Coordinates of C-alpha atoms and ligand atoms in Angstrom, one line a residue:
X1 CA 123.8 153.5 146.5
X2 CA 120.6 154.4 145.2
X3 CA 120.9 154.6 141.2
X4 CA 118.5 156.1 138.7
X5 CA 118.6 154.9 135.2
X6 CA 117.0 157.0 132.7
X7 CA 115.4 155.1 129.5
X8 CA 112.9 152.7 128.6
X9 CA 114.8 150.0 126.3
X10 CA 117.0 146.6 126.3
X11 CA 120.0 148.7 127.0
X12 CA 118.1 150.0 130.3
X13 CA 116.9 146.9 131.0
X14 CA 120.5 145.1 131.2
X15 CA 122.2 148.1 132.7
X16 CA 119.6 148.3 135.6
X17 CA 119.7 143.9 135.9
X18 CA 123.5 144.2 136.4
X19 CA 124.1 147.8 138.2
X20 CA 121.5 145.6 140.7
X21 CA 124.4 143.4 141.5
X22 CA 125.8 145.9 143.5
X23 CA 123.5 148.8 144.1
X24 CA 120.8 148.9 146.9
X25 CA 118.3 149.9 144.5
X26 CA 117.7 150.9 140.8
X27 CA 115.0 153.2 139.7
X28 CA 114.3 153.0 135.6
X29 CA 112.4 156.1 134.2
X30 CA 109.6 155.5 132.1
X31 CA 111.3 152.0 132.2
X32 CA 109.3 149.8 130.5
X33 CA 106.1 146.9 131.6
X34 CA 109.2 144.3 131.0
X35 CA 111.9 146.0 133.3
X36 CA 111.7 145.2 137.2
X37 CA 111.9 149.2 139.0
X38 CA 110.0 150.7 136.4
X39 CA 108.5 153.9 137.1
X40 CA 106.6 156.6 135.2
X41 CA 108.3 159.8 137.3
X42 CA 110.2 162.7 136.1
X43 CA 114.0 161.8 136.5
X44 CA 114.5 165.3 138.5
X45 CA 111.5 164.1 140.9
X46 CA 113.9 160.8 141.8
X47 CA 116.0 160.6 144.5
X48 CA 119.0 159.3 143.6
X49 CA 122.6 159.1 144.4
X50 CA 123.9 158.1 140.8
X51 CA 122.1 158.9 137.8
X52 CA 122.9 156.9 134.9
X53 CA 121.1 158.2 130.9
X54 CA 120.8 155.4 128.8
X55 CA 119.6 156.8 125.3
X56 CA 121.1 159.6 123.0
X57 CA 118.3 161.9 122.7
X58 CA 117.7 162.9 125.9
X59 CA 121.8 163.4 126.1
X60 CA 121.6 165.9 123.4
X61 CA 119.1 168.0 125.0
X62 CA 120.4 168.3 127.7
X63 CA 119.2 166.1 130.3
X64 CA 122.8 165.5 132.6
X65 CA 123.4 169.4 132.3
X66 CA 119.8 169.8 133.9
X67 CA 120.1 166.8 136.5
X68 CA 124.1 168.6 137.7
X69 CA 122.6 172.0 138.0
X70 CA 120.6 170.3 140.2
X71 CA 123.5 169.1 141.9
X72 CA 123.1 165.1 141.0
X73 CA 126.1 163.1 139.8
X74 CA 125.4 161.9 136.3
X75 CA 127.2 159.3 134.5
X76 CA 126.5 161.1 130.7
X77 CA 127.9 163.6 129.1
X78 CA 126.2 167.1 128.8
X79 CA 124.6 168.6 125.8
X80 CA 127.8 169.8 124.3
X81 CA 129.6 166.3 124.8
X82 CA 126.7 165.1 123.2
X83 CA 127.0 167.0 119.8
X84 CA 129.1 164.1 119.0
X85 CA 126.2 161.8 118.5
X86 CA 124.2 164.9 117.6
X87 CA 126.3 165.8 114.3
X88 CA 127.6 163.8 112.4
X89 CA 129.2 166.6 110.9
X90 CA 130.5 168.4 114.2
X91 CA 131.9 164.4 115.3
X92 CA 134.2 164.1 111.5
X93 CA 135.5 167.8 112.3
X94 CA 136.9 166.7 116.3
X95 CA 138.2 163.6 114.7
X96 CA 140.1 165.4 112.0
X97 CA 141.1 168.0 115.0
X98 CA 142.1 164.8 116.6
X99 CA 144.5 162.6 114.4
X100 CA 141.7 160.1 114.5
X101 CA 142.1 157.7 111.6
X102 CA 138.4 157.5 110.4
X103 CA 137.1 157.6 106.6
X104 CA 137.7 160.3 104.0
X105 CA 134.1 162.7 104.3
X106 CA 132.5 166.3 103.3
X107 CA 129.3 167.4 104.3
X108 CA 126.8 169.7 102.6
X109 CA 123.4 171.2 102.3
X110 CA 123.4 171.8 98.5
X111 CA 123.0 168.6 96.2
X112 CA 125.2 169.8 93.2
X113 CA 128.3 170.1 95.2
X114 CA 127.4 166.6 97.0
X115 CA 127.2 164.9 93.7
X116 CA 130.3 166.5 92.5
X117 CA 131.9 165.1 95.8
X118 CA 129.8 161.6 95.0
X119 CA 131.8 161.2 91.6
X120 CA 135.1 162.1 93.2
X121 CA 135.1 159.0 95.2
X122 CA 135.5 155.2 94.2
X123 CA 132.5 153.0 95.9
X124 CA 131.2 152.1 97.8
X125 CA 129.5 155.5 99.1
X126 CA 128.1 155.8 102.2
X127 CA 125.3 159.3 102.4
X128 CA 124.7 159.7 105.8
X129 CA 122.4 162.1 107.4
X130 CA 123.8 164.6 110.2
X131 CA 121.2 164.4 112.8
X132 CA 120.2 161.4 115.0
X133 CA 117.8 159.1 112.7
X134 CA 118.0 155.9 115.5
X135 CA 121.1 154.1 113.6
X136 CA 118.8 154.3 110.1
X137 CA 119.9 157.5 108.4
X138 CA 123.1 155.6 106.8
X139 CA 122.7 154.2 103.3
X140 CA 125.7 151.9 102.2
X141 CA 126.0 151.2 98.6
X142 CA 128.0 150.4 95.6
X143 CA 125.1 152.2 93.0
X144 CA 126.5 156.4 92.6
X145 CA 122.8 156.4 91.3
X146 CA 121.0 155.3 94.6
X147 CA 123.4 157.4 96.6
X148 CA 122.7 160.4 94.7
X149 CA 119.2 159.9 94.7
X150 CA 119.3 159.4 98.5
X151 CA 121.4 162.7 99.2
X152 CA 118.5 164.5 97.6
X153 CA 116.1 162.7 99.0
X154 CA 118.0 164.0 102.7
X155 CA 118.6 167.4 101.6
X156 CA 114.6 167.9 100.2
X157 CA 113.8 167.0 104.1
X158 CA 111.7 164.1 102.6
X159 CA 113.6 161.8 103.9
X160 CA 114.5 162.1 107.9
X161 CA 112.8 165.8 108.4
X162 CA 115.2 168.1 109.7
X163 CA 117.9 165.7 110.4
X164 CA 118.8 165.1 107.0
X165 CA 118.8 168.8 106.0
X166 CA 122.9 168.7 105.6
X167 CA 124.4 165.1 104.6
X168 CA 127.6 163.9 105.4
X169 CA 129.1 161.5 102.6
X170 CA 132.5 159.2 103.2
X171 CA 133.9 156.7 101.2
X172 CA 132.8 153.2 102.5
X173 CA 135.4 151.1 104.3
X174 CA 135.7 147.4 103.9
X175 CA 136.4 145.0 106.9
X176 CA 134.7 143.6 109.9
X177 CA 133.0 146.0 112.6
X178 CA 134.1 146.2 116.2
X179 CA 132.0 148.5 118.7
X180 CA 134.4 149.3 121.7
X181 CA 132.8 151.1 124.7
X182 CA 134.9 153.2 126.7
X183 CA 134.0 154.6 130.4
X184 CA 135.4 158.5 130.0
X185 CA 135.4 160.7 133.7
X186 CA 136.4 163.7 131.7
X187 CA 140.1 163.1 131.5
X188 CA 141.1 159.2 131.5
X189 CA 139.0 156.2 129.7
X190 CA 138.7 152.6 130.6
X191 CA 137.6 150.1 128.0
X192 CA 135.1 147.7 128.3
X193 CA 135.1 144.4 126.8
X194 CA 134.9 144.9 123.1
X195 CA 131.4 143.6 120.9
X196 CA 130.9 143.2 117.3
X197 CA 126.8 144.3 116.6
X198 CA 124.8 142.9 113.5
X199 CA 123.9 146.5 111.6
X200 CA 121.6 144.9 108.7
X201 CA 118.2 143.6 109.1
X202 CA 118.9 140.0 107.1
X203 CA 121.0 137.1 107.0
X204 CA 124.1 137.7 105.6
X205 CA 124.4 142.0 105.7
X206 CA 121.7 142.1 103.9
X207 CA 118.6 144.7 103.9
X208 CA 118.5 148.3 105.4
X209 CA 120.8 149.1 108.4
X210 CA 118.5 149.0 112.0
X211 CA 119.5 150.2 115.2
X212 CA 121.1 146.5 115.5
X213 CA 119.9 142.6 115.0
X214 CA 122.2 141.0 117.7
X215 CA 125.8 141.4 119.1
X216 CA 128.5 139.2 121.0
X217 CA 131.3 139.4 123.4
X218 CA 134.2 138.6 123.4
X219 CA 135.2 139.1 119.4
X220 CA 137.9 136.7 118.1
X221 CA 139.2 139.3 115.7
X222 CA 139.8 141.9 118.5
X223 CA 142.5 141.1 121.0
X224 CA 143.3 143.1 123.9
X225 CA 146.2 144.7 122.3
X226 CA 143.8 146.1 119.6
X227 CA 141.2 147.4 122.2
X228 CA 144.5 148.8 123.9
X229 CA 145.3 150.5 120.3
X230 CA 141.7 151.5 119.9
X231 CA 141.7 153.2 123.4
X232 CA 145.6 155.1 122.4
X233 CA 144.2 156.3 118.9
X234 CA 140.5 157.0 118.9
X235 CA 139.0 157.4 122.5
X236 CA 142.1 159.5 124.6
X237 CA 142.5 161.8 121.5
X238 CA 138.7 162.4 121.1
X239 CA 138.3 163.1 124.9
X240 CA 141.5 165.1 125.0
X241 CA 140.2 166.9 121.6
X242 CA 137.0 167.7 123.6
X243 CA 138.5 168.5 126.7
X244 CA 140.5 171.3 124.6
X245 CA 136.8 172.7 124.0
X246 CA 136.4 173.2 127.2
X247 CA 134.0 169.7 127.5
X248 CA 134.2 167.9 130.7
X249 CA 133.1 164.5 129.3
X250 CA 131.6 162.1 131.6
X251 CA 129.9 159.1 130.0
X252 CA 130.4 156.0 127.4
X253 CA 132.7 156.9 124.5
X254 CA 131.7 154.2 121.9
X255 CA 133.8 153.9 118.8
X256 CA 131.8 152.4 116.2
X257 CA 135.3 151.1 114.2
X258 CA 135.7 149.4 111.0
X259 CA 139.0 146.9 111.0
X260 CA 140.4 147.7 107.7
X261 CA 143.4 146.5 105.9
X262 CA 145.4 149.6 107.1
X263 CA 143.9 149.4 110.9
X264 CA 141.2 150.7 112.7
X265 CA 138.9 153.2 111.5
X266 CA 136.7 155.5 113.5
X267 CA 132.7 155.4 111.4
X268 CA 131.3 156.9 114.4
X269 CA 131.2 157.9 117.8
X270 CA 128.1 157.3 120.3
X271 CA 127.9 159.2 123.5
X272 CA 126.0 156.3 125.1
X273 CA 126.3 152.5 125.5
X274 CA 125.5 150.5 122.2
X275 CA 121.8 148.9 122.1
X276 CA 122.6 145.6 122.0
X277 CA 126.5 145.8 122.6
X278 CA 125.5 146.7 126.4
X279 CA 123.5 143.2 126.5
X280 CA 126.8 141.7 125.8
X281 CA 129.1 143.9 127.3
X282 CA 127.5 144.2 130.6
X283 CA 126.0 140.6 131.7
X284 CA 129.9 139.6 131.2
X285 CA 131.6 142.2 134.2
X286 CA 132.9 140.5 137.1
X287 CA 133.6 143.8 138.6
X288 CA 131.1 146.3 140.2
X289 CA 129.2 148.6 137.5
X290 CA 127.7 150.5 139.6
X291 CA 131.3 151.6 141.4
X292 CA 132.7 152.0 138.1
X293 CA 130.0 154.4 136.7
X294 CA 129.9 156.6 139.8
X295 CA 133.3 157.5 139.8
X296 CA 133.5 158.2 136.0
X297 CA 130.2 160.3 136.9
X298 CA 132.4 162.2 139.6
X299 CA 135.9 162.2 137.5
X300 CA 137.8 160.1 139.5
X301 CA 138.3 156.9 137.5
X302 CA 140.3 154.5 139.9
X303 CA 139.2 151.0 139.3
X304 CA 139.8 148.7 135.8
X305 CA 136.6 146.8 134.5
X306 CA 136.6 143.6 134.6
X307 CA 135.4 140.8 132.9
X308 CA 134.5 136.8 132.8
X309 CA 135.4 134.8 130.6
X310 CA 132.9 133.5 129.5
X311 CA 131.0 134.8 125.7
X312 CA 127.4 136.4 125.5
X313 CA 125.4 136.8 122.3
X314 CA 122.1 139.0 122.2
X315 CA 119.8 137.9 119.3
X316 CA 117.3 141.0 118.7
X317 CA 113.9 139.6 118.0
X318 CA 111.8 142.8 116.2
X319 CA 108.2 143.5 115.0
X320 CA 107.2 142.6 111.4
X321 CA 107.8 146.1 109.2
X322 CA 110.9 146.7 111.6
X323 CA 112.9 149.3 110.7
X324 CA 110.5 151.0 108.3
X325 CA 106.7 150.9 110.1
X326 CA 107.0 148.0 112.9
X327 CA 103.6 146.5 114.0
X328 CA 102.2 146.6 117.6
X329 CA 100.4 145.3 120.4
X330 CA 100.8 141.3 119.8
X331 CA 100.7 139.4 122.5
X332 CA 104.5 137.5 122.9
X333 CA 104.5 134.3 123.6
X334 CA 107.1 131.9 125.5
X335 CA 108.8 134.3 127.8
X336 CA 108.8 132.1 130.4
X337 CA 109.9 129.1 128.5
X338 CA 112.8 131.0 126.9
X339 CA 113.9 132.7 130.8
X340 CA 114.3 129.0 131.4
X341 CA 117.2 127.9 128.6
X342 CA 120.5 127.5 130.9
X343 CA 122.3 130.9 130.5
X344 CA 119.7 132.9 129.3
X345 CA 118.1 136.0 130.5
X346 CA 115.1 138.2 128.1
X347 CA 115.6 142.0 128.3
X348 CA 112.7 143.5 127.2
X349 CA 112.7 146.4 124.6
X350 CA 109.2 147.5 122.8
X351 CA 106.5 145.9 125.4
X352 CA 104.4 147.0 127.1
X353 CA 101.9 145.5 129.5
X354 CA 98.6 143.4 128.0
X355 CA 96.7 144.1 131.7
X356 CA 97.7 140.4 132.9
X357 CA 101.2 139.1 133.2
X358 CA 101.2 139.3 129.6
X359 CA 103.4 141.6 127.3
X360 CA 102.3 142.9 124.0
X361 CA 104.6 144.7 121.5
X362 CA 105.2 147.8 121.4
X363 CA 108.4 149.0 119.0
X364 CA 110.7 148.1 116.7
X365 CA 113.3 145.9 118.4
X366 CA 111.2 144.4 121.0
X367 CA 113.0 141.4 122.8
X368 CA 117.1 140.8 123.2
X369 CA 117.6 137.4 124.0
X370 CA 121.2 137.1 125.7
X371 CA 123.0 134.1 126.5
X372 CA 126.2 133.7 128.4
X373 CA 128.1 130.6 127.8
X374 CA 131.3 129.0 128.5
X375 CA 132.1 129.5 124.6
X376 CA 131.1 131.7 122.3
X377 CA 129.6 128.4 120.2
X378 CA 127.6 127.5 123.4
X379 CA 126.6 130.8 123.8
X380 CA 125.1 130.6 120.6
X381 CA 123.1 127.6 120.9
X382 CA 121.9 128.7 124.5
X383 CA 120.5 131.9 122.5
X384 CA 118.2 130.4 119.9
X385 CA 117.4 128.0 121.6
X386 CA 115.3 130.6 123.9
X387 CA 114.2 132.1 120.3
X388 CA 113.0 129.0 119.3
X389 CA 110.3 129.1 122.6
X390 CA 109.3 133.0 121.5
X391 CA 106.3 133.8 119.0
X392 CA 103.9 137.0 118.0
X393 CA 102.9 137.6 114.5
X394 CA 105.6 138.1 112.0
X395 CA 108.2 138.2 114.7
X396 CA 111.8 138.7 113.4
X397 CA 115.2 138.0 113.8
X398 CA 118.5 136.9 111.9
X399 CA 119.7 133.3 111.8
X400 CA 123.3 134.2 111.4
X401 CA 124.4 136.4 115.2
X402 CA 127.7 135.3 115.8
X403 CA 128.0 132.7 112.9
X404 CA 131.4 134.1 111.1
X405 CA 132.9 134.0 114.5
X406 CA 132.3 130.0 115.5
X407 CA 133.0 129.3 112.1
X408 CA 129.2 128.6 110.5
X409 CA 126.9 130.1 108.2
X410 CA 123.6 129.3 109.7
X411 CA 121.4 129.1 112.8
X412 CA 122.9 126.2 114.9
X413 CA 121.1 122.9 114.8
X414 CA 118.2 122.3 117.6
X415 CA 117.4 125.8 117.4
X416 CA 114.5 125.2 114.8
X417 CA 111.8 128.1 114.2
X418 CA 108.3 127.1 116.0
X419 CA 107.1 129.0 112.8
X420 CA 109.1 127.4 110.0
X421 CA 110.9 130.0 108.8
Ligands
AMP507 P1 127.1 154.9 111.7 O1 125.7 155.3 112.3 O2 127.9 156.0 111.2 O3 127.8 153.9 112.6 O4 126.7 153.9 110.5 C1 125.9 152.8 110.6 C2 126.5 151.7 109.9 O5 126.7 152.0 108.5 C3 127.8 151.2 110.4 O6 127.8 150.4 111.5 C4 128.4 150.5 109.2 O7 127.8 149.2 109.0 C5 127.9 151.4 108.1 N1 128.9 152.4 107.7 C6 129.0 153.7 108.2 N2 130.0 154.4 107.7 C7 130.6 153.5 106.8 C8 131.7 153.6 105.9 N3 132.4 154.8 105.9 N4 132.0 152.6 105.2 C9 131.3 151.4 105.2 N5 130.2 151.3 106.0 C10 129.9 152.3 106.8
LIG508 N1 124.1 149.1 118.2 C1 124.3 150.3 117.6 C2 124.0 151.4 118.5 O1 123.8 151.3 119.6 O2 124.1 152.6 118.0

């Protein structure tokens, strides 16, 4: 099978790396100067059998509704399935429709009656805004003051332009994170293996939220019976609740979930795979991607994922000024070196080509280092390790991926910084 794979990041890189495995070939449009397959087509001038769209935007314009009317099978859902990602406002509505438990929320355009709604609530407040803003339109505080000023910084347009025009505000929820991906074929899900992702750009939570710092696979704190409950509550009911909208929903359903005290709680829904759960996620299948996604693409599901046991983490290494104004065209140093830890593989994000071998950067997250490992600990180790080999200018990344979950606070020893940070 001849597979297509539409998108230009890490989560394209490791989706075409491991539908590879199994297909005869993998086209990646634009791709990227780091992803073997790369090509600067149109995704309707490709001839493919399987058509696979990695990102959210071009989901909510439309893209997969173009491509079928075409007649091409599309793993993705169409512009209307996509409005889940899209709104933020539209998604809290289906999940209310739903039964989905998720956190209390209003939205609005007008800052008085957001205020009013502001004080109603105990802390911490989270203002989020209810267009796409690449994971960084979500403030999380415990200061009313700097949520207030934020939702009228979002309303004036100031802010995030037309996406932050209405606000939606919850109360925040307290607990670990959990992403769980689910492969949807309209009418029946299959999860994948679950991932917990690193939202803040420091050590520690700390610092504005990014499109993610680093994820792992498998997550101590998530079973199978709570990726089982997570499917039962959250995923069937939201692709049931679509379906009864007359959506035919073929794609990833990600539930972004917070484990609280009382359970599980939906914060979000993504119509796509997570950037950089799928560098977790993926790597560890044992069964073929490629079969899986092309009969979710057609909606006839048959076959269970599944997985190795062995653990992946994924440190993101980002430009300096990442997530506000990242810096571009360094050269990177140590590829090579860090390909060569035991376990690792480099999927390249923000590059692009220097002209020789060499890649400069060329975005925010530029680099997700993922190592697989017999144990999550190893895993670990394995990953900053190949950090420790990579350099540009004011290269960044957290110390602390997959810390609380073997058990230590900081990076693991022999993984020292060839910078001395
Ligand atoms: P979202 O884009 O809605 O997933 O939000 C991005 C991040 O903001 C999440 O991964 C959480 O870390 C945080 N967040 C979102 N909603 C809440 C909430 N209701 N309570 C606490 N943290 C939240
Ligand atoms: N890792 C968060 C996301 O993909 O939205």
């Amino acid at each position: 099978m001849r597979v297509c794979v539409v998108g230009g990041g890490g989560r394209e890189h490791v989706l075409a790396a491991v539908l590879s495995r199994s297909a005869d070939e993998v086209v990646v449009t634009p791709g990227n100067a780091g992803i073997p397959g790369s090509s600067d087509r149109d995704p309707a001038e490709v001839d493919a059998d399987l058509f696979v769209v990695g990102p959210e935007q071009p989901l909510v314009a439309g893209l997969a509704d173009q491509l079928r009317a075409d007649g091409r099978l599309v793993f993705g859902p169409g512009a209307d399935g996509a409005r889940l990602e899209g709104s933020k406002r539209w998604m809290k509505d289906l999940l209310h429709e739903a039964g989905v438990p998720t956190a209390r929320s209003a939205a609005f355009t007008e800052v008085e009656p957001a205020l009013a709604f502001l004080a109603s609530l105990e802390g911490p407040w989270v203002v989020k805004t209810d267009g796409l803003a690449a994971g960084k339109g979500v403030l999380v505080t415990d200061d009313v003051d700097q949520a207030g000023a934020d939702v009228a910084a979002k309303l004036s347009g100031a802010a995030f332009g037309d996406a932050g025009r209405t606000v939606v505000i919850e109360e925040g929820l307290v607990g670990p994170e959990l992403s769980v991906l689910a492969v949807c074929d309209g009418t029946r899900a299959v999860a994948l293996a679950p991932a917990q992702d690193h939202k803040r750009l420091g050590d520690g939570d700390e610092g504005p939220n990014t499109g993610g710092m680093g994820a792992y696979s498998p997550v101590p704190v998530a079973p199978p019976e709570l990726v089982d409950t997570v499917l039962e509550t959250a995923v069937l009911p939201t692709l049931h609740a679509l379906r009864r909208r007359g959506i035919d929903y073929r794609g990833v359903l990600y539930a972004g979930l917070m484990l609280t005290e009382q359970g599980p709680r939906v914060l979000e829904f993504n119509v796509r795979f997570g950037d950089p759960e799928a560098q977790v996620v993926l790597p560890r299948m044992a069964s073929d991607l490629t079969e899986l996604l092309a009969e979710a693409a057609a909606g006839r599901l048959r076959h269970e994922p599944e997985f190795v046991a062995d653990c992946a983490v994924t440190v993101v290494c980002a430009a300096e000024g990442y997530p506000e104004a990242p810096r571009r065209g360094d050269r990177i140093e140590g590829l090579d070196a860090a390909g060569a830890v035991d376990g690792v593989t480099v999927y390249c994000a923000g590059v692009t080509g220097a002209g020789d071998r060499a890649l400069l950067t060329a975005g925010g997250r530029v680099l997700d280092v993922t190592a697989l490992g017999p144990t999550l600990d190893e895993a670990r180790r394995r990953a900053y390790r190949a950090v420790s080999h990579l350099s540009w200018p004011g290269m960044q990344y957290r110390r602390d991926i997959a810390a609380t979950a073997v058990g230590t606070s900081g990076p693991p020893s022999g993984a020292a910084d060839p910078a001395g940070r």
